[in-house]
mmCIF file of C-alpha atoms and ligand atoms in Angstrom:
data_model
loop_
_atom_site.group_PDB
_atom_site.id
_atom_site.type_symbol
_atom_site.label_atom_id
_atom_site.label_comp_id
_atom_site.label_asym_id
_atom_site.label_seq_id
_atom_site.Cartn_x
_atom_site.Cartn_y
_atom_site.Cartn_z
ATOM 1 C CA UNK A 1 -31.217 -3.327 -27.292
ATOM 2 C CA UNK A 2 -33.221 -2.402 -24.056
ATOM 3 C CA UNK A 3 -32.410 -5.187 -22.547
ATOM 4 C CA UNK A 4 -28.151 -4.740 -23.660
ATOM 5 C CA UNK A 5 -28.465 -0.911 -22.282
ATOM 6 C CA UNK A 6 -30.166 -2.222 -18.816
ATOM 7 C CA UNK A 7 -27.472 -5.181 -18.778
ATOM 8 C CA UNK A 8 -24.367 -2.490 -19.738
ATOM 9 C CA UNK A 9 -25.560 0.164 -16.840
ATOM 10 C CA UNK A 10 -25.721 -2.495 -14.450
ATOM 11 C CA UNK A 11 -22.483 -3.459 -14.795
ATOM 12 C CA UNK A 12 -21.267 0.364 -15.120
ATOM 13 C CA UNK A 13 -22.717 0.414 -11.603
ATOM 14 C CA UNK A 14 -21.752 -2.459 -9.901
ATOM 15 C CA UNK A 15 -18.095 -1.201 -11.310
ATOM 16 C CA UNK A 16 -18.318 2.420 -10.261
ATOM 17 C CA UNK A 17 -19.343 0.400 -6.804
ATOM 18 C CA UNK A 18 -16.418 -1.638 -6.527
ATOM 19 C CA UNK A 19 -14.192 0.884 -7.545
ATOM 20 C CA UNK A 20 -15.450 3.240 -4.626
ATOM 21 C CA UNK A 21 -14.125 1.148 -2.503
ATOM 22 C CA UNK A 22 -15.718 -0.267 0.292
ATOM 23 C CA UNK A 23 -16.062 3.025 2.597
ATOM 24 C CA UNK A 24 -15.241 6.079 0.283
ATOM 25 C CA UNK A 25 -15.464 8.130 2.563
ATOM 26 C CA UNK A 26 -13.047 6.589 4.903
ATOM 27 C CA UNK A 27 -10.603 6.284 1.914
ATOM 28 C CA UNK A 28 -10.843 9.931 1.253
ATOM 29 C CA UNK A 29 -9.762 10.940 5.200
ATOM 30 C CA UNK A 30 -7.316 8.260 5.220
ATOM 31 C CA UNK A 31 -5.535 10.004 2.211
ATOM 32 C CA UNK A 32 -6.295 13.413 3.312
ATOM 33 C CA UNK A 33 -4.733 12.434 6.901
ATOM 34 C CA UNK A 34 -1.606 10.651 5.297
ATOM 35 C CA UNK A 35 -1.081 14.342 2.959
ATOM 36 C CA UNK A 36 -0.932 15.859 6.152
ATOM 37 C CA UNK A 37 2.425 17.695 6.271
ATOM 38 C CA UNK A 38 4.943 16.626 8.234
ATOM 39 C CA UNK A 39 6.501 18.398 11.239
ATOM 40 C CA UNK A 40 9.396 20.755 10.363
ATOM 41 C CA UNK A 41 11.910 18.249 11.558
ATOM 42 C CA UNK A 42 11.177 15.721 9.125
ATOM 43 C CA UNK A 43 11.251 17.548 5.987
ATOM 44 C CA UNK A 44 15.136 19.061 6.474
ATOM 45 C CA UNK A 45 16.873 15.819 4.981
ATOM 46 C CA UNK A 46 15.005 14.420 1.986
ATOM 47 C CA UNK A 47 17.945 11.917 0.651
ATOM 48 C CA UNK A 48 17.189 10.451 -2.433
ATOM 49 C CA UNK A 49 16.022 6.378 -2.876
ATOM 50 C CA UNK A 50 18.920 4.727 -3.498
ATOM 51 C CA UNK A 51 18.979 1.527 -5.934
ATOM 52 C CA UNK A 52 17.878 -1.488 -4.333
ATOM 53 C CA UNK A 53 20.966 -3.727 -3.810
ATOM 54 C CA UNK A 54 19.568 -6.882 -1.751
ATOM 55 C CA UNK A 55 16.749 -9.355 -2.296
ATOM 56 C CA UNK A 56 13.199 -8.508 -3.670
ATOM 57 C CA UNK A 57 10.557 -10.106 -1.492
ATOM 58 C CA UNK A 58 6.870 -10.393 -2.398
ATOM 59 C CA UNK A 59 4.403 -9.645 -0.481
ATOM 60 C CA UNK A 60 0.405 -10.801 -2.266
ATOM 61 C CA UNK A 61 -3.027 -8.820 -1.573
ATOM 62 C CA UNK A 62 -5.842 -11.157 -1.845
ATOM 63 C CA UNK A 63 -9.374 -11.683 -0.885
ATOM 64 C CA UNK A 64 -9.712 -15.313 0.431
ATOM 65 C CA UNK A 65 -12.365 -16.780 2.707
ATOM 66 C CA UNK A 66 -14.039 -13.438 2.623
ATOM 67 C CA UNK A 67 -11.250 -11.791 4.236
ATOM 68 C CA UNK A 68 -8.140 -9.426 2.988
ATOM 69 C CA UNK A 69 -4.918 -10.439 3.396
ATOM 70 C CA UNK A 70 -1.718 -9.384 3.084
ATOM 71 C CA UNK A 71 0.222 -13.021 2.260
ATOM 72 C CA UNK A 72 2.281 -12.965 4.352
ATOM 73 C CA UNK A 73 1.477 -10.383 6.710
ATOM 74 C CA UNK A 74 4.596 -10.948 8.338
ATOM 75 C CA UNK A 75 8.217 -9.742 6.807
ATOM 76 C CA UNK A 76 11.217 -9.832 7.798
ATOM 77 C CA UNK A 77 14.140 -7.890 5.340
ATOM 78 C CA UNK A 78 17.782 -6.511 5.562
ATOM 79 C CA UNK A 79 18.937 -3.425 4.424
ATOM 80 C CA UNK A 80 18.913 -2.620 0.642
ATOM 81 C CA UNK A 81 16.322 -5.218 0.218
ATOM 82 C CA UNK A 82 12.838 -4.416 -1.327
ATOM 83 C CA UNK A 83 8.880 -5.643 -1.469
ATOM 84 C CA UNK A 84 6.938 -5.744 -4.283
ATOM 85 C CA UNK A 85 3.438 -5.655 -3.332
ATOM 86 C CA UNK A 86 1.726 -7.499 -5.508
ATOM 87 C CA UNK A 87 -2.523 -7.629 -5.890
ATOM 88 C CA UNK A 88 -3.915 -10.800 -6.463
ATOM 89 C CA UNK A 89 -7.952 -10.389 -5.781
ATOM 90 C CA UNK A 90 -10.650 -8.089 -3.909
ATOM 91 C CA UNK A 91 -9.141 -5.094 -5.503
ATOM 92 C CA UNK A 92 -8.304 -2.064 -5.463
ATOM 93 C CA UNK A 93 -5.172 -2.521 -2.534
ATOM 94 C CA UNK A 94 -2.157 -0.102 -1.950
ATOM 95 C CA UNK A 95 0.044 0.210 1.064
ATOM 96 C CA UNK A 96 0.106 2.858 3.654
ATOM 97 C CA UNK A 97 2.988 3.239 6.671
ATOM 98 C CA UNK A 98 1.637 5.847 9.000
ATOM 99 C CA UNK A 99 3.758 8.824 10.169
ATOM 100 C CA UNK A 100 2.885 7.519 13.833
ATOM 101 C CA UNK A 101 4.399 3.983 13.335
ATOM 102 C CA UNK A 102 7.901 5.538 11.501
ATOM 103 C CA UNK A 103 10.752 7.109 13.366
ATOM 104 C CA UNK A 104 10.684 10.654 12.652
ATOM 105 C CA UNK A 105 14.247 10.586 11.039
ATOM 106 C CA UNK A 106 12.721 7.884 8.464
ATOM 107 C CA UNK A 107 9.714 9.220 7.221
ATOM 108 C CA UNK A 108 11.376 11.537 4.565
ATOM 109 C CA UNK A 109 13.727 8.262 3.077
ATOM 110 C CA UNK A 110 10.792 6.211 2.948
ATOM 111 C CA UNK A 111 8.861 8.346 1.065
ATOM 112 C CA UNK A 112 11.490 8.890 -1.404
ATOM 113 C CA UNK A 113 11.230 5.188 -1.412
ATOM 114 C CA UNK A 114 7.694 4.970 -2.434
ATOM 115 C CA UNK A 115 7.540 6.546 -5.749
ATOM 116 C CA UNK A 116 4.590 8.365 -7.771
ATOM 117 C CA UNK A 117 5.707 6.670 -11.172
ATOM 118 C CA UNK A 118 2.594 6.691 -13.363
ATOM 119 C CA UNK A 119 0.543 6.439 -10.640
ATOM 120 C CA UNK A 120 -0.639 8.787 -8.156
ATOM 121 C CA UNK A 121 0.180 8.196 -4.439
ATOM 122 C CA UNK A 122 -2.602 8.838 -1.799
ATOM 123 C CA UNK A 123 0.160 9.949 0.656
ATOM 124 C CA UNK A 124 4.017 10.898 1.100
ATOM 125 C CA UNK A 125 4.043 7.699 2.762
ATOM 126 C CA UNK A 126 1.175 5.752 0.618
ATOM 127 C CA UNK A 127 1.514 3.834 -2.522
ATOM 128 C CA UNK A 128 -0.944 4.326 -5.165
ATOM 129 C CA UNK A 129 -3.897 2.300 -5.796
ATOM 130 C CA UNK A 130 -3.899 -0.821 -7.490
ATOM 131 C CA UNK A 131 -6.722 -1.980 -9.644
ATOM 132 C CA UNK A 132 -5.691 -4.469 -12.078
ATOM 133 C CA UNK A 133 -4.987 -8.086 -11.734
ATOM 134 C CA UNK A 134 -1.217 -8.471 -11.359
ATOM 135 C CA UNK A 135 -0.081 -4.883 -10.752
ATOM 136 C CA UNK A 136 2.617 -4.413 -8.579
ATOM 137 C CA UNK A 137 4.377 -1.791 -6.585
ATOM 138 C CA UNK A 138 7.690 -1.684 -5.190
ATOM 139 C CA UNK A 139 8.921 -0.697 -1.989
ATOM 140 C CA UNK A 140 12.778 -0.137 -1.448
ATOM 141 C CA UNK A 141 14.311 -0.510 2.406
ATOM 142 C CA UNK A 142 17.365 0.807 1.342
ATOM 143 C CA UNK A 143 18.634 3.422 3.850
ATOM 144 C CA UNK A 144 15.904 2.574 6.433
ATOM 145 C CA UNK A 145 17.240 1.749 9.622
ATOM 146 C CA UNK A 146 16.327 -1.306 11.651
ATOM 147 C CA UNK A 147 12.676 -1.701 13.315
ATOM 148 C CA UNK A 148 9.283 -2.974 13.086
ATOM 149 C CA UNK A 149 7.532 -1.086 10.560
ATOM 150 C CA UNK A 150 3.179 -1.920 10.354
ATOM 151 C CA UNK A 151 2.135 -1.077 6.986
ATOM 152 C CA UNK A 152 -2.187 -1.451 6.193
ATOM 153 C CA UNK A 153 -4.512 -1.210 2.781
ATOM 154 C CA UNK A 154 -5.821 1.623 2.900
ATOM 155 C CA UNK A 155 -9.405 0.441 1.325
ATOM 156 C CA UNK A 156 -9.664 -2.431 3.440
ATOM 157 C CA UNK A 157 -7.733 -1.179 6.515
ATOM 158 C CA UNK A 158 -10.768 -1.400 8.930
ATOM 159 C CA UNK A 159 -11.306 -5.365 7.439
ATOM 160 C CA UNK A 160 -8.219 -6.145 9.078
ATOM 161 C CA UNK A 161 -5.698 -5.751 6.149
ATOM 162 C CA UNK A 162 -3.075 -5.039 8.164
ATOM 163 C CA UNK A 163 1.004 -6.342 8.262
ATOM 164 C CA UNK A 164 4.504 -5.377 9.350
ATOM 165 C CA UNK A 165 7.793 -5.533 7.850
ATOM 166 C CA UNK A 166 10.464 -6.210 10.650
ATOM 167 C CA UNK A 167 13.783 -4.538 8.628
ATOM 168 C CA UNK A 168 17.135 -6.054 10.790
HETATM 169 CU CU1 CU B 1 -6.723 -4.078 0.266
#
C-alpha cells in the first residue's frame, strides 16, 4: 500500500508538473497581457462570427524531435475558410494572435471568431487550452480581411511554437 500511495503521488506530481506548463508564470502574463482591453476604437463594431462557408484546414500541435511545432506552420486560406487546430503531443497547446500583429479594425471579428464554448479562453484573441489527445479548436476567417496574420502557443511560445496564416 506504501509503496501504491508513493507510486500514485508521484504521478499526481509529475501531472500537476506537466500541466503547469513549462513556465507558469510566463503563461499567466501572457494571458493577463492578451485580457488587456482594447483601445476604444476597436471595441465600437463587434459583428458577430459568421458561419464558415469555405474549406476547413488543419493545422497539428506536436512535440517531435524535442521541439513544438505547429504542422504546418505555414497557411495560406481564403475568405470564409477555417482552421481547426488540432493537438497531437507535448500538451497542453492553444493559439494566441496578438493585438500587435492584427489590424485594429480586425481584432473585434476575430475574436468573435474564437469562441469560449466549454472552454475558457486565455484572451479575446486566445483560444483555450488544450489538454487531451485529439482536442480540437476551430478558428473561422470569415469576415477577416486579407494579410499575414502570426499566431503562437502560448505555453510553448518562447520554444519557438510559432506560425502564420497568410488569409488572400
Ligand atoms: Cu504548444
Amino acid at each position: 500500500m506504501q509503496f501504491l500511495g508513493r507510486a500514485l503521488l508521484a504521478s499526481a506530481v509529475a501531472l500537476a508538473a506537466c500541466a503547469g506548463g513549462d513556465s507558469p508564470a510566463d503563461t499567466a502574463a501572457a494571458a493577463a497581457n492578451a485580457a488587456t482591453p482594447a483601445p476604444a476604437t476597436t471595441t465600437a463594431a463587434a459583428p458577430a462570427a459568421a458561419p464558415v462557408t469555405g474549406t476547413t484546414h488543419e493545422v497539428q500541435m506536436v512535440f517531435e524531435g524535442g521541439k513544438y511545432l505547429f504542422v504546418p506552420d505555414q497557411i495560406t486560406v481564403k475568405a470564409g475558410d477555417a482552421i481547426k487546430f488540432i493537438s497531437i503531443s507535448g500538451p497542453p497547446h492553444n493559439v494566441q494572435f496578438k493585438e500587435e500583429n492584427v489590424p485594429d479594425d480586425m481584432e473585434a471579428q476575430l475574436a468573435n471568431n474564437m469562441p469560449a464554448g466549454a472552454m475558457a479562453k486565455l484572451g479575446p484573441l486566445s483560444g483555450p487550452l488544450l489538454m487531451q489527445p485529439n482536442e480540437s479548436y476551430t478558428v473561422s476567417f470569415v469576415g477577416i480581411k486579407p494579410g499575414e496574420y502570426p499566431f503562437t502557443c502560448t505555453p510553448h511560445e518562447a520554444m519557438g511554437m510559432n506560425g502564420s496564416v497568410t488569409v488572400q
